[in-house]
Coordinates of C-alpha atoms in Angstrom, one line a residue:
Chain A
M278 CA 0.7 24.7 19.5
K279 CA 0.0 23.6 16.0
E280 CA -2.9 21.7 14.9
I281 CA -3.5 19.3 11.8
R282 CA -6.8 18.0 10.9
V283 CA -7.0 14.6 9.1
S284 CA -10.2 12.9 7.6
K285 CA -8.6 9.4 7.2
K286 CA -8.9 7.7 10.6
A287 CA -7.1 4.3 10.4
S288 CA -7.9 3.4 14.0
E289 CA -9.6 5.4 16.8
G290 CA -8.3 6.4 20.2
I291 CA -6.2 8.9 21.9
A292 CA -2.4 8.9 22.4
V293 CA -0.1 11.4 24.0
G294 CA 3.5 10.9 23.5
R295 CA 6.8 12.1 21.9
A296 CA 7.2 12.3 18.1
F297 CA 9.5 9.5 16.7
L298 CA 10.3 10.2 13.1
V299 CA 10.7 7.0 11.1
E300 CA 13.5 7.8 8.6
R301 CA 14.6 5.6 5.9
D302 CA 18.2 6.2 6.1
I303 CA 20.4 4.3 3.6
L304 CA 23.4 3.3 5.5
V305 CA 26.9 3.1 4.0
P306 CA 27.2 -0.4 2.8
V307 CA 29.5 -3.0 4.1
E308 CA 32.3 -4.1 1.8
Y309 CA 33.0 -7.7 1.3
A310 CA 35.1 -9.6 -1.3
V311 CA 33.3 -11.3 -4.2
E312 CA 34.8 -14.7 -5.3
E313 CA 35.8 -15.0 -8.8
V314 CA 32.9 -17.4 -9.6
Q315 CA 30.3 -15.1 -8.1
K316 CA 31.4 -12.0 -9.9
E317 CA 29.0 -12.5 -12.9
G318 CA 26.2 -13.1 -10.4
E319 CA 27.0 -10.0 -8.5
C320 CA 26.7 -8.0 -11.7
K321 CA 23.4 -9.6 -12.4
R322 CA 22.2 -8.7 -9.0
F323 CA 23.1 -5.2 -9.7
K324 CA 21.4 -5.4 -13.1
Q325 CA 18.3 -6.6 -11.4
A326 CA 18.2 -3.7 -8.8
L327 CA 18.5 -1.3 -11.9
L328 CA 15.6 -2.9 -13.6
D329 CA 13.4 -2.9 -10.5
S330 CA 14.3 0.8 -10.0
A331 CA 13.6 1.6 -13.7
G332 CA 10.1 -0.2 -13.4
E333 CA 9.2 1.9 -10.6
L334 CA 10.4 5.2 -12.1
R335 CA 8.7 4.5 -15.4
A336 CA 5.3 4.5 -13.6
L337 CA 6.2 7.6 -11.6
S338 CA 7.4 9.5 -14.6
E339 CA 4.0 9.5 -16.0
K340 CA 2.8 11.8 -13.2
D341 CA 6.0 13.8 -12.5
E342 CA 8.6 14.6 -15.2
V343 CA 11.5 14.8 -12.7
F344 CA 11.2 10.9 -12.6
A345 CA 11.9 10.8 -16.2
A346 CA 15.3 12.2 -15.6
H347 CA 15.9 9.8 -12.8
L348 CA 14.9 6.9 -15.1
E349 CA 17.6 8.1 -17.5
I350 CA 20.2 8.1 -14.8
V351 CA 19.2 4.5 -14.0
K352 CA 19.4 3.6 -17.6
D353 CA 22.8 5.2 -17.9
E354 CA 25.1 2.6 -19.4
T355 CA 28.2 4.1 -17.9
L356 CA 26.9 3.5 -14.5
F357 CA 26.3 -0.2 -15.1
D358 CA 29.5 -0.7 -16.9
G359 CA 31.4 1.3 -14.1
V360 CA 29.9 -0.9 -11.4
C361 CA 30.6 -4.1 -13.2
Q362 CA 34.2 -3.0 -13.8
K363 CA 34.7 -2.5 -10.2
I364 CA 33.1 -5.9 -9.3
M365 CA 35.2 -7.6 -11.9
D366 CA 38.5 -6.0 -11.5
E367 CA 38.5 -5.2 -7.8
G368 CA 36.3 -7.9 -6.5
K369 CA 34.0 -5.6 -4.7
N370 CA 30.3 -6.3 -3.9
A371 CA 27.8 -4.6 -5.8
E372 CA 26.6 -2.3 -2.9
K373 CA 30.2 -1.0 -2.3
A374 CA 31.1 -0.7 -6.1
F375 CA 27.8 1.2 -6.7
W376 CA 28.3 3.3 -3.6
E377 CA 31.7 4.5 -4.6
I378 CA 30.8 5.5 -8.0
M379 CA 27.8 7.5 -6.7
E380 CA 30.0 9.1 -4.1
D381 CA 32.1 10.4 -6.8
Y382 CA 29.2 11.9 -8.7
I383 CA 27.7 13.4 -5.5
A384 CA 31.1 15.0 -4.5
V385 CA 31.2 16.6 -8.1
F386 CA 27.8 18.1 -7.6
Q387 CA 28.2 19.2 -4.1
S388 CA 31.4 21.1 -5.2
M389 CA 29.8 23.1 -7.9
E390 CA 29.8 26.9 -7.8
D391 CA 26.3 27.3 -9.1
E392 CA 23.8 26.8 -6.4
Y393 CA 21.1 25.5 -8.7
M394 CA 23.6 22.7 -10.0
R395 CA 24.6 22.0 -6.4
E396 CA 21.1 21.1 -5.6
R397 CA 21.0 18.5 -8.3
A398 CA 23.0 16.3 -6.0
A399 CA 19.5 15.7 -4.5
D400 CA 18.5 14.0 -7.7
I401 CA 21.6 11.8 -7.7
L402 CA 21.0 11.0 -3.9
D403 CA 17.4 10.1 -4.7
V404 CA 18.2 7.8 -7.4
R405 CA 21.1 6.2 -5.4
N406 CA 18.7 5.6 -2.4
R407 CA 16.2 3.9 -4.7
I408 CA 18.7 1.6 -6.4
M409 CA 20.2 1.0 -2.9
E410 CA 16.9 0.0 -1.5
H411 CA 16.4 -2.6 -4.2
L412 CA 19.8 -3.9 -3.8
K413 CA 19.7 -4.3 -0.1
G414 CA 15.9 -4.6 0.8
R415 CA 14.3 -1.7 2.6
K416 CA 15.9 -0.2 5.5
K417 CA 14.1 1.3 8.4
S418 CA 15.1 3.3 11.5
F419 CA 15.5 1.3 14.7
L420 CA 13.4 1.8 17.7
S421 CA 14.7 0.2 21.0
D422 CA 12.2 -1.2 23.5
E423 CA 13.3 1.0 26.4
G424 CA 12.6 4.8 26.7
D425 CA 9.6 7.3 26.6
K426 CA 6.4 6.3 24.8
V427 CA 6.3 7.5 21.4
I428 CA 4.0 8.3 18.4
L429 CA 5.5 7.3 15.1
V430 CA 5.6 9.8 12.4
A431 CA 6.4 8.6 8.9
E432 CA 6.0 9.4 5.3
N433 CA 4.4 6.0 4.9
L434 CA 4.6 2.6 6.7
Y435 CA 4.8 -0.7 4.9
P436 CA 3.8 -4.2 5.8
S437 CA 7.4 -4.8 7.0
D438 CA 7.0 -2.0 9.5
T439 CA 4.3 -3.8 11.5
A440 CA 7.0 -5.0 13.9
F441 CA 6.7 -1.3 15.2
L442 CA 3.2 -2.0 16.4
D443 CA 4.6 -4.7 18.7
N444 CA 7.1 -2.4 20.3
P445 CA 5.7 -1.4 23.8
R446 CA 6.8 2.1 23.4
V447 CA 4.6 2.8 20.4
L448 CA 1.3 4.4 21.4
G449 CA 0.1 5.2 17.9
F450 CA 1.2 6.4 14.5
I451 CA 0.7 9.3 11.9
T452 CA 1.6 9.0 8.3
Q453 CA 1.8 11.7 5.8
K454 CA 0.5 9.3 2.9
G455 CA -1.2 6.1 3.1
S456 CA -4.9 4.8 3.2
M457 CA -7.2 3.6 5.8
T458 CA -7.4 0.2 4.0
S459 CA -3.6 -0.4 3.8
H460 CA -2.2 -3.2 5.7
I461 CA -0.7 -1.2 8.5
S462 CA -3.9 0.7 9.0
I463 CA -6.0 -2.5 9.5
M464 CA -3.4 -4.0 11.7
A465 CA -3.5 -0.8 13.8
K466 CA -7.3 -1.1 14.0
N467 CA -7.2 -4.8 14.9
R468 CA -4.7 -4.1 17.8
G469 CA -6.5 -0.8 18.9
V470 CA -3.6 1.3 18.2
P471 CA -4.7 5.0 17.5
A472 CA -3.6 6.0 14.0
L473 CA -4.1 8.6 11.4
V474 CA -3.1 8.4 7.8
G475 CA -3.0 11.0 5.0
A476 CA -1.8 13.7 7.5
E477 CA -0.5 16.2 5.1
G478 CA 2.1 18.5 6.4
I479 CA 3.0 16.4 9.4
L480 CA 6.5 15.8 8.5
E481 CA 7.1 19.7 8.0
E482 CA 5.3 20.4 11.3
A483 CA 6.6 17.7 13.8
K484 CA 10.2 17.5 14.8
Q485 CA 11.8 14.7 16.6
D486 CA 10.6 14.4 20.3
D487 CA 7.9 17.1 20.0
L488 CA 5.1 16.4 22.3
I489 CA 2.1 15.1 20.3
I490 CA -1.6 14.6 21.1
L491 CA -3.0 12.1 18.6
D492 CA -6.9 12.2 18.8
A493 CA -7.5 9.8 16.1
G494 CA -11.4 9.5 16.8
E495 CA -11.6 13.2 16.2
G496 CA -9.1 13.3 13.4
R497 CA -6.9 15.8 15.3
I498 CA -3.2 16.0 15.7
L499 CA -1.8 18.7 18.2
I500 CA 1.8 19.4 18.2
N501 CA 3.4 20.8 21.3
P502 CA 0.2 21.6 23.1
D503 CA -0.2 23.9 26.0
E504 CA -0.7 22.7 29.6
G505 CA -4.5 23.3 29.5
T506 CA -5.0 21.1 26.4
C507 CA -2.8 18.3 27.9
R508 CA -5.1 18.4 31.0
L509 CA -8.2 18.1 28.8
Y510 CA -6.9 15.1 27.0
R511 CA -5.6 13.4 30.1
E512 CA -9.2 13.7 31.4
K513 CA -10.5 12.3 28.0
K514 CA -8.3 9.5 28.2
R515 CA -9.3 8.7 31.8
Q516 CA -13.0 8.6 30.6
E517 CA -12.0 6.3 27.8
A518 CA -10.2 4.0 30.1
L519 CA -13.4 3.9 32.4
R520 CA -15.5 2.9 29.5
A521 CA -13.1 0.1 28.5
E522 CA -13.4 -1.2 32.0
Q523 CA -17.1 -1.1 31.8
Y524 CA -17.0 -2.9 28.5
L525 CA -14.9 -5.7 29.9
S526 CA -17.1 -6.2 32.9
S527 CA -19.6 -8.5 31.0
L528 CA -17.2 -9.8 28.3
S529 CA -17.6 -13.4 29.5
L530 CA -21.3 -13.4 29.2
P531 CA -22.9 -14.3 25.7
A532 CA -23.7 -11.8 23.0
C533 CA -27.4 -11.6 23.8
T534 CA -29.8 -8.7 23.7
K535 CA -31.8 -7.6 26.7
D536 CA -34.8 -9.4 25.2
G537 CA -32.8 -12.6 24.6
R538 CA -31.9 -12.6 20.9
R539 CA -28.4 -14.1 20.5
V540 CA -26.1 -12.9 17.7
K541 CA -22.7 -13.9 16.6
V542 CA -19.7 -11.5 17.0
Y543 CA -16.8 -12.7 14.9
G544 CA -13.5 -11.1 14.1
N545 CA -11.9 -9.6 11.0
A546 CA -8.4 -10.8 10.3
G547 CA -5.8 -10.4 7.5
N548 CA -3.4 -13.2 8.6
L549 CA -2.9 -16.0 11.1
E550 CA -1.5 -13.7 13.8
E551 CA -4.7 -11.6 13.7
V552 CA -6.7 -14.8 13.7
K553 CA -5.0 -15.6 17.0
R554 CA -5.6 -12.1 18.3
A555 CA -9.3 -12.5 17.7
V556 CA -9.4 -15.8 19.5
A557 CA -7.4 -14.5 22.4
A558 CA -9.8 -11.6 22.6
G559 CA -12.5 -14.3 23.2
M560 CA -14.1 -14.4 19.7
E561 CA -15.2 -17.8 18.6
G562 CA -14.9 -17.3 14.9
V563 CA -13.6 -15.1 12.0
G564 CA -16.3 -13.6 9.8
L565 CA -13.9 -12.0 7.4
F566 CA -10.4 -13.4 6.6
R567 CA -9.0 -10.9 4.1
S568 CA -7.1 -13.3 1.9
E569 CA -5.6 -10.6 -0.2
F570 CA -2.9 -9.9 2.5
L571 CA -1.5 -13.3 1.9
Y572 CA -1.0 -12.2 -1.6
M573 CA 0.3 -8.7 -0.8
E574 CA 3.0 -10.1 1.5
K575 CA 4.4 -12.4 -1.0
N576 CA 6.6 -11.9 -4.0
H577 CA 4.5 -14.4 -6.1
F578 CA 1.1 -15.6 -6.2
P579 CA 0.9 -17.9 -3.2
T580 CA 0.6 -21.5 -4.3
E581 CA -2.3 -23.8 -3.4
E582 CA 0.0 -25.5 -0.9
E583 CA 1.0 -22.3 0.8
Q584 CA -2.6 -21.1 1.1
Y585 CA -3.8 -24.5 2.3
L586 CA -1.4 -24.4 5.3
V587 CA -2.6 -20.9 6.2
Y588 CA -6.4 -21.7 5.9
R589 CA -6.1 -25.0 7.7
E590 CA -4.4 -23.3 10.6
G591 CA -7.0 -20.7 10.6
A592 CA -9.8 -23.1 10.7
R593 CA -8.2 -25.1 13.4
L594 CA -8.0 -21.9 15.6
C595 CA -11.6 -20.9 15.2
K596 CA -14.1 -23.0 16.9
E597 CA -17.0 -21.5 15.0
G598 CA -15.0 -21.4 11.8
I599 CA -13.5 -18.9 9.5
T600 CA -15.1 -17.1 6.3
I601 CA -12.5 -16.7 3.8
R602 CA -13.0 -13.9 1.4
T603 CA -11.5 -14.8 -2.0
L604 CA -8.8 -12.4 -3.4
D605 CA -9.9 -8.9 -3.3
I606 CA -7.3 -6.8 -5.1
G607 CA -7.5 -4.0 -7.4
G608 CA -8.9 -0.5 -6.3
D609 CA -6.3 0.7 -3.9
K610 CA -4.7 -2.8 -3.3
K611 CA -2.0 -3.8 -5.6
L612 CA 0.4 -6.7 -5.7
P613 CA 4.2 -6.1 -6.0
Y614 CA 4.7 -8.8 -8.5
F615 CA 1.8 -8.1 -10.7
S616 CA 1.4 -5.1 -12.9
F617 CA -2.0 -3.6 -13.1
E618 CA -3.0 -1.3 -16.0
E619 CA -3.5 2.3 -15.0
E620 CA -7.3 2.9 -14.7
E621 CA -9.1 6.1 -14.6
N622 CA -11.5 4.7 -11.9
P623 CA -9.8 1.8 -10.2
F624 CA -12.6 1.3 -7.8
L625 CA -15.0 0.9 -10.8
G626 CA -12.5 -1.2 -12.6
W627 CA -10.7 -4.5 -12.6
R628 CA -10.9 -5.7 -9.0
A629 CA -11.9 -8.5 -6.8
I630 CA -14.1 -11.2 -8.4
R631 CA -13.6 -9.8 -11.8
I632 CA -9.8 -10.4 -11.6
S633 CA -10.4 -13.9 -10.0
L634 CA -12.7 -14.9 -13.0
A635 CA -10.3 -13.7 -15.5
M636 CA -7.2 -15.3 -13.9
R637 CA -8.6 -18.8 -13.6
E638 CA -5.5 -20.6 -12.5
V639 CA -5.0 -18.0 -9.6
F640 CA -8.6 -18.4 -8.7
K641 CA -8.3 -22.2 -8.8
A642 CA -5.2 -22.4 -6.5
Q643 CA -7.1 -20.4 -3.9
L644 CA -10.5 -22.4 -4.0
K645 CA -8.7 -25.7 -3.9
A646 CA -6.7 -24.6 -0.8
I647 CA -9.9 -23.6 0.8
L648 CA -11.7 -26.7 -0.1
R649 CA -8.9 -28.8 1.3
A650 CA -8.8 -26.8 4.5
G651 CA -12.5 -27.5 4.8
S652 CA -11.7 -31.3 5.3
E653 CA -10.0 -30.2 8.6
G654 CA -12.2 -27.5 10.1
K655 CA -15.1 -25.2 9.6
V656 CA -14.5 -22.9 6.6
R657 CA -16.8 -20.8 4.5
I658 CA -16.0 -19.2 1.1
M659 CA -17.0 -15.6 0.4
F660 CA -17.0 -13.9 -3.0
P661 CA -16.3 -10.1 -3.1
M662 CA -17.8 -7.4 -5.3
L663 CA -20.5 -9.6 -7.2
I664 CA -22.8 -7.6 -9.5
S665 CA -24.7 -10.4 -11.3
L666 CA -26.0 -13.9 -11.0
E667 CA -23.9 -14.6 -13.9
E668 CA -20.8 -14.0 -12.0
W669 CA -22.1 -16.2 -9.2
E670 CA -22.8 -19.0 -11.5
K671 CA -19.3 -18.9 -13.1
A672 CA -17.7 -18.7 -9.7
M673 CA -19.6 -21.6 -8.5
A674 CA -18.7 -23.5 -11.7
V675 CA -14.9 -23.0 -10.9
I676 CA -15.6 -24.5 -7.4
E677 CA -17.1 -27.6 -9.0
E678 CA -14.2 -27.8 -11.4
C679 CA -11.7 -27.5 -8.4
K680 CA -13.6 -30.5 -6.7
E681 CA -13.2 -32.6 -9.8
E682 CA -9.6 -31.9 -10.0
L683 CA -9.0 -32.5 -6.2
K684 CA -10.9 -35.9 -6.6
R685 CA -8.5 -36.9 -9.6
E686 CA -5.5 -35.7 -7.5
G687 CA -6.6 -37.9 -4.5
K688 CA -6.4 -34.9 -2.3
A689 CA -8.9 -34.8 0.8
Y690 CA -11.5 -31.9 0.7
K691 CA -14.9 -31.0 1.8
S692 CA -17.6 -31.1 -0.8
H693 CA -20.2 -29.2 1.0
I694 CA -18.8 -25.8 2.2
P695 CA -21.0 -22.9 2.7
V696 CA -20.6 -20.3 -0.1
G697 CA -21.7 -16.7 0.5
M698 CA -21.1 -13.3 -0.9
M699 CA -20.3 -9.7 0.0
I700 CA -23.1 -7.2 -0.5
E701 CA -21.1 -4.2 -1.3
T702 CA -22.5 -3.0 -4.7
P703 CA -25.8 -1.5 -5.3
A704 CA -26.4 -4.2 -7.9
A705 CA -26.0 -6.8 -5.3
V706 CA -28.6 -5.0 -3.0
L707 CA -31.1 -4.7 -5.9
L708 CA -30.7 -8.4 -6.9
A709 CA -30.5 -9.4 -3.2
E710 CA -33.7 -11.4 -3.4
E711 CA -32.3 -13.4 -6.3
F712 CA -28.9 -13.9 -4.8
A713 CA -30.5 -15.0 -1.5
K714 CA -31.8 -18.0 -3.3
K715 CA -28.4 -19.1 -4.2
A716 CA -26.0 -18.0 -1.6
D717 CA -25.6 -19.6 1.9
F718 CA -25.0 -16.3 3.6
F719 CA -24.6 -12.6 3.0
S720 CA -21.9 -10.3 4.5
I721 CA -22.7 -6.5 4.0
G722 CA -19.4 -4.7 3.5
T723 CA -20.4 -1.2 4.3
N724 CA -17.1 0.6 3.3
D725 CA -17.5 -0.1 -0.2
L726 CA -21.3 -0.1 -0.2
T727 CA -21.5 3.4 1.1
Q728 CA -19.0 4.6 -1.4
Y729 CA -20.9 3.0 -4.3
I730 CA -24.5 3.9 -3.2
L731 CA -23.4 7.5 -2.5
A732 CA -21.0 7.8 -5.4
I733 CA -18.4 9.3 -3.0
D734 CA -14.8 8.1 -3.2
R735 CA -14.1 7.2 0.4
G736 CA -10.5 8.6 0.1
N737 CA -11.7 12.0 -1.2
K738 CA -10.9 14.6 1.6
K739 CA -13.4 17.3 0.4
M740 CA -16.2 14.6 0.4
A741 CA -15.2 13.0 3.6
S742 CA -17.9 14.6 5.8
Q743 CA -20.6 13.3 3.5
Y744 CA -19.2 9.8 3.2
D745 CA -21.7 8.6 5.8
Y746 CA -23.2 5.1 6.3
F747 CA -26.1 6.7 8.1
H748 CA -27.3 8.2 4.9
P749 CA -31.0 7.0 4.5
A750 CA -30.0 5.3 1.1
V751 CA -27.3 3.3 2.7
L752 CA -29.4 2.3 5.7
S753 CA -32.2 1.3 3.3
A754 CA -29.6 -0.9 1.3
V755 CA -28.6 -2.6 4.6
Q756 CA -32.3 -3.2 5.5
M757 CA -33.0 -4.6 2.1
A758 CA -30.1 -7.0 2.1
I759 CA -30.9 -8.3 5.7
Q760 CA -34.6 -8.7 4.6
A761 CA -33.8 -10.5 1.5
A762 CA -31.5 -13.0 3.3
H763 CA -34.2 -13.6 5.9
N764 CA -36.9 -14.2 3.3
E765 CA -34.8 -17.1 2.0
G766 CA -33.7 -18.4 5.4
I767 CA -30.1 -17.5 5.3
E768 CA -28.0 -15.4 7.7
A769 CA -26.9 -11.8 7.2
A770 CA -23.6 -10.6 8.5
M771 CA -21.8 -7.2 8.4
C772 CA -18.1 -6.8 8.1
G773 CA -17.6 -3.2 7.5
E774 CA -16.8 -0.3 9.8
M775 CA -20.3 0.4 10.6
A776 CA -20.6 -3.0 12.5
S777 CA -18.5 -1.7 15.3
D778 CA -19.9 1.8 15.4
E779 CA -21.7 2.4 18.8
R780 CA -24.2 4.6 17.1
A781 CA -25.2 1.8 14.6
V782 CA -25.1 -1.3 16.7
P783 CA -28.5 -0.9 18.3
M784 CA -30.1 -0.2 15.0
L785 CA -28.4 -3.0 13.3
L786 CA -29.8 -5.4 16.0
Q787 CA -33.3 -4.1 15.3
M788 CA -32.9 -4.5 11.7
G789 CA -32.2 -8.2 12.4
L790 CA -28.5 -8.5 11.7
D791 CA -27.3 -12.0 12.6
E792 CA -23.6 -11.5 12.7
F793 CA -21.2 -8.6 13.4
S794 CA -17.7 -9.2 12.0
I795 CA -15.4 -6.5 13.7
A796 CA -11.9 -5.8 14.5
P797 CA -10.9 -7.8 17.6
S798 CA -10.0 -4.5 19.5
Q799 CA -13.7 -3.6 19.2
Y800 CA -15.1 -6.8 20.5
P801 CA -15.6 -5.8 24.3
K802 CA -17.5 -2.6 23.1
V803 CA -19.7 -4.2 20.6
K804 CA -20.6 -7.1 22.9
Y805 CA -21.4 -4.6 25.7
L806 CA -23.6 -2.6 23.3
I807 CA -25.4 -5.8 22.2
Q808 CA -26.0 -6.9 25.8
N809 CA -27.6 -3.5 26.6
S810 CA -29.9 -3.3 23.5
F811 CA -33.1 -4.7 22.4
F812 CA -34.0 -6.7 19.3
H813 CA -37.6 -5.6 19.6
P814 CA -37.5 -2.5 21.8
H815 CA -41.4 -2.0 22.2
E816 CA -42.5 -5.6 23.1
Chain B
M688 CA 34.6 12.3 -37.6
V689 CA 32.4 15.4 -37.9
S690 CA 31.9 18.2 -35.4
Q691 CA 30.1 21.4 -34.9
K692 CA 29.9 24.2 -32.3
V693 CA 26.7 24.9 -30.6
T694 CA 25.5 27.3 -27.7
I695 CA 23.4 26.0 -24.8
I696 CA 20.2 28.0 -24.5
N697 CA 18.5 26.3 -21.5
P698 CA 18.1 28.9 -18.8
S699 CA 19.5 26.6 -16.0
G700 CA 22.1 24.9 -18.2
I701 CA 22.1 21.1 -18.8
H702 CA 20.6 20.1 -15.5
A703 CA 18.7 16.8 -14.8
R704 CA 15.8 17.1 -17.2
P705 CA 17.6 18.4 -20.3
A706 CA 20.5 16.2 -19.6
G707 CA 18.1 13.1 -19.6
E708 CA 16.6 14.3 -22.9
L709 CA 20.1 14.9 -24.6
A710 CA 21.2 11.4 -23.5
K711 CA 17.9 9.9 -24.8
V712 CA 18.5 11.5 -28.2
A713 CA 22.3 10.5 -28.0
K714 CA 21.3 6.9 -27.5
L715 CA 19.3 6.8 -30.7
C716 CA 22.6 7.5 -32.6
N717 CA 24.7 4.7 -33.8
S718 CA 27.9 6.8 -33.8
E719 CA 29.9 7.7 -30.8
V720 CA 28.7 11.0 -29.6
M721 CA 31.1 13.3 -27.5
L722 CA 30.5 16.7 -26.1
L723 CA 33.8 18.9 -25.7
V724 CA 33.3 21.4 -22.9
K725 CA 36.3 23.5 -22.3
D726 CA 39.1 21.0 -21.8
R727 CA 36.8 18.0 -21.2
A728 CA 35.3 15.3 -23.3
L729 CA 32.0 13.8 -22.3
N730 CA 30.1 10.8 -23.4
A731 CA 26.8 12.3 -24.5
K732 CA 25.0 9.0 -24.0
S733 CA 25.6 9.2 -20.2
V734 CA 23.2 11.4 -18.4
L735 CA 25.4 11.3 -15.2
N736 CA 28.4 12.5 -17.2
L737 CA 26.2 15.3 -18.7
M738 CA 24.9 16.3 -15.4
A739 CA 28.2 16.2 -13.7
A740 CA 29.7 18.6 -16.3
A741 CA 27.3 21.2 -15.1
V742 CA 27.2 23.1 -18.6
R743 CA 25.8 26.4 -18.0
C744 CA 23.4 28.5 -20.3
G745 CA 25.4 30.4 -22.9
T746 CA 28.3 28.0 -22.9
E747 CA 29.5 27.1 -26.3
I748 CA 30.3 23.5 -26.7
T749 CA 31.6 21.3 -29.6
I750 CA 29.7 18.2 -30.6
Q751 CA 31.8 15.4 -32.1
C752 CA 30.3 12.4 -33.8
S753 CA 32.2 9.4 -35.3
G754 CA 30.7 6.4 -37.0
E755 CA 28.9 5.4 -40.1
T756 CA 25.9 7.6 -39.4
E757 CA 27.9 10.5 -38.1
K758 CA 26.5 13.2 -40.3
E759 CA 22.8 12.5 -39.6
D760 CA 23.7 12.0 -36.0
L761 CA 25.5 15.2 -35.6
K762 CA 22.6 17.0 -37.2
R763 CA 20.2 15.3 -34.9
I764 CA 22.0 16.4 -31.7
V765 CA 22.6 20.0 -32.8
E766 CA 18.9 20.4 -33.5
A767 CA 17.9 18.9 -30.1
I768 CA 20.2 21.3 -28.3
K769 CA 19.1 24.2 -30.4
S770 CA 15.5 23.5 -29.6
G771 CA 16.1 23.6 -25.9
L772 CA 16.1 19.9 -25.0
G773 CA 12.5 19.8 -24.3
E774 CA 12.5 23.2 -22.4
A775 CA 11.8 25.4 -25.5
G776 CA 9.2 27.5 -23.7
E777 CA 11.4 28.1 -20.7
A778 CA 14.3 28.8 -22.7
Y779 CA 12.3 31.5 -24.7
E780 CA 11.4 33.2 -21.5
G781 CA 14.9 33.1 -20.2
N782 CA 16.2 34.8 -23.3
Q783 CA 13.7 37.6 -23.1
S784 CA 14.5 38.6 -19.5

């Protein structure tokens, strides 16, 4: 039995199943004839794949010199010329022409006497695969619906891999790289699929079909466990199932404490499908719509119209409305079509509202889409990462400008939309009294707030044990924010991990939190906890 | 056309990294730069050709430049190869052992 400990819990829960290694094999391309008139376009298509690969490699080469050599291969003119010649003279498609040329080179390397040089074929293969991926789009291994239950093991999973999560055979996943805030991690949490990311060594230790116990809550991975351990985990799972049943028993009753205080329990969502999941789970609203996923899944900044359709649908689905957080990128979230400057401290750098205020047109497209959706349902606007009243005023001025433009364009919009803000910086906590006079609501984002208050990078493995939202300073910040909100008669919500932590829920109720915005999979548990807690325990 | 003989000093020969470096230097040259290794002629501006030739440490090769700036270009290439193509430190250790 081998054990791997992981600190990045994407989504809690226990899963026991066989390892399914997700390999990104590049398959031999299909050959097809290219018409005379299309030949030039085919060359251009290949050129684009080279340019895209070069762009990636340029960034990589800053960290690892071997990629500088790969970059030189991509830029090799004889490669481009050779492929174009095959396209023009032989009428082959770009994939096939490119494949043939690379096969020749690989054969040369593999036949070399010198072992060191023979291994260089790996460089060529790596470059070939990269270019091929750009030429064809990313390829993933296929998992049929029939067969044993599996735990996915991959180097990394991408937004396009989310289809895996819908496969009934998939019990959970483990990735060697990746972050807890990546798209796939958040999807896993929303669906209640156990998942660990950043599991170093997993690809070396786990072989195809190995029996794996994934205890995501404890951050443990056991490979080929003995019978005793298996029994232990079967019992643990049984207990979990019993608890889940208990949670479900009072799901249809309102979210009321034992002493009669009613609170809101809303969902977190990153796209419409997740909004539907929240509604299907019984939630009546969405307290955090992470609009950045709309941006991350596209290959361009989504237009006003594209966003409008999504927000409108979201508003229609949610009886009690949807809180749309404006674009929150930067930090660890990047866009495929926009290059961010390398930063020493991305979490302290150009991100969230700072980007929106600097890229006015992008910001306006989003705000106009939200204002328009407001005319057809309940929507709320929420700004992320604010640190000053000046930022607030600037953002509000952009909203006014958007209204003027919509009026001129003759488009329907709602002029009085609640506008609130995330409380996730120490500055926002310290200025909460002032902000509460302006904002219509607060939403405390504990993931970033904890990181900023404690000055601990939430992805840092060595500090993981001290990244703790039960630290008295974080608790005090939460209390301050709620108090400031109530002093001005506005509501305080919480949309971070803490809001669904069973150790935190009773305490947050006593602090007076008005709204819990959580992953839909956590809804039964949080609701049960609320129903069994007190607002004023001693009265 | 001008040419000069030079010996490869990189301990592992012209593998990916030095090949990339050599191609980069060759691309700065206006003239045509060919490497004659045994009975083969390689385009020095193509990193793939350079790598595929698997030129080993200690091999004597001939550099051939032809074009208006051939003299400067030849000098530039010879110097780059003699200085170890970005692997100076490693080449030095290799020679000692």
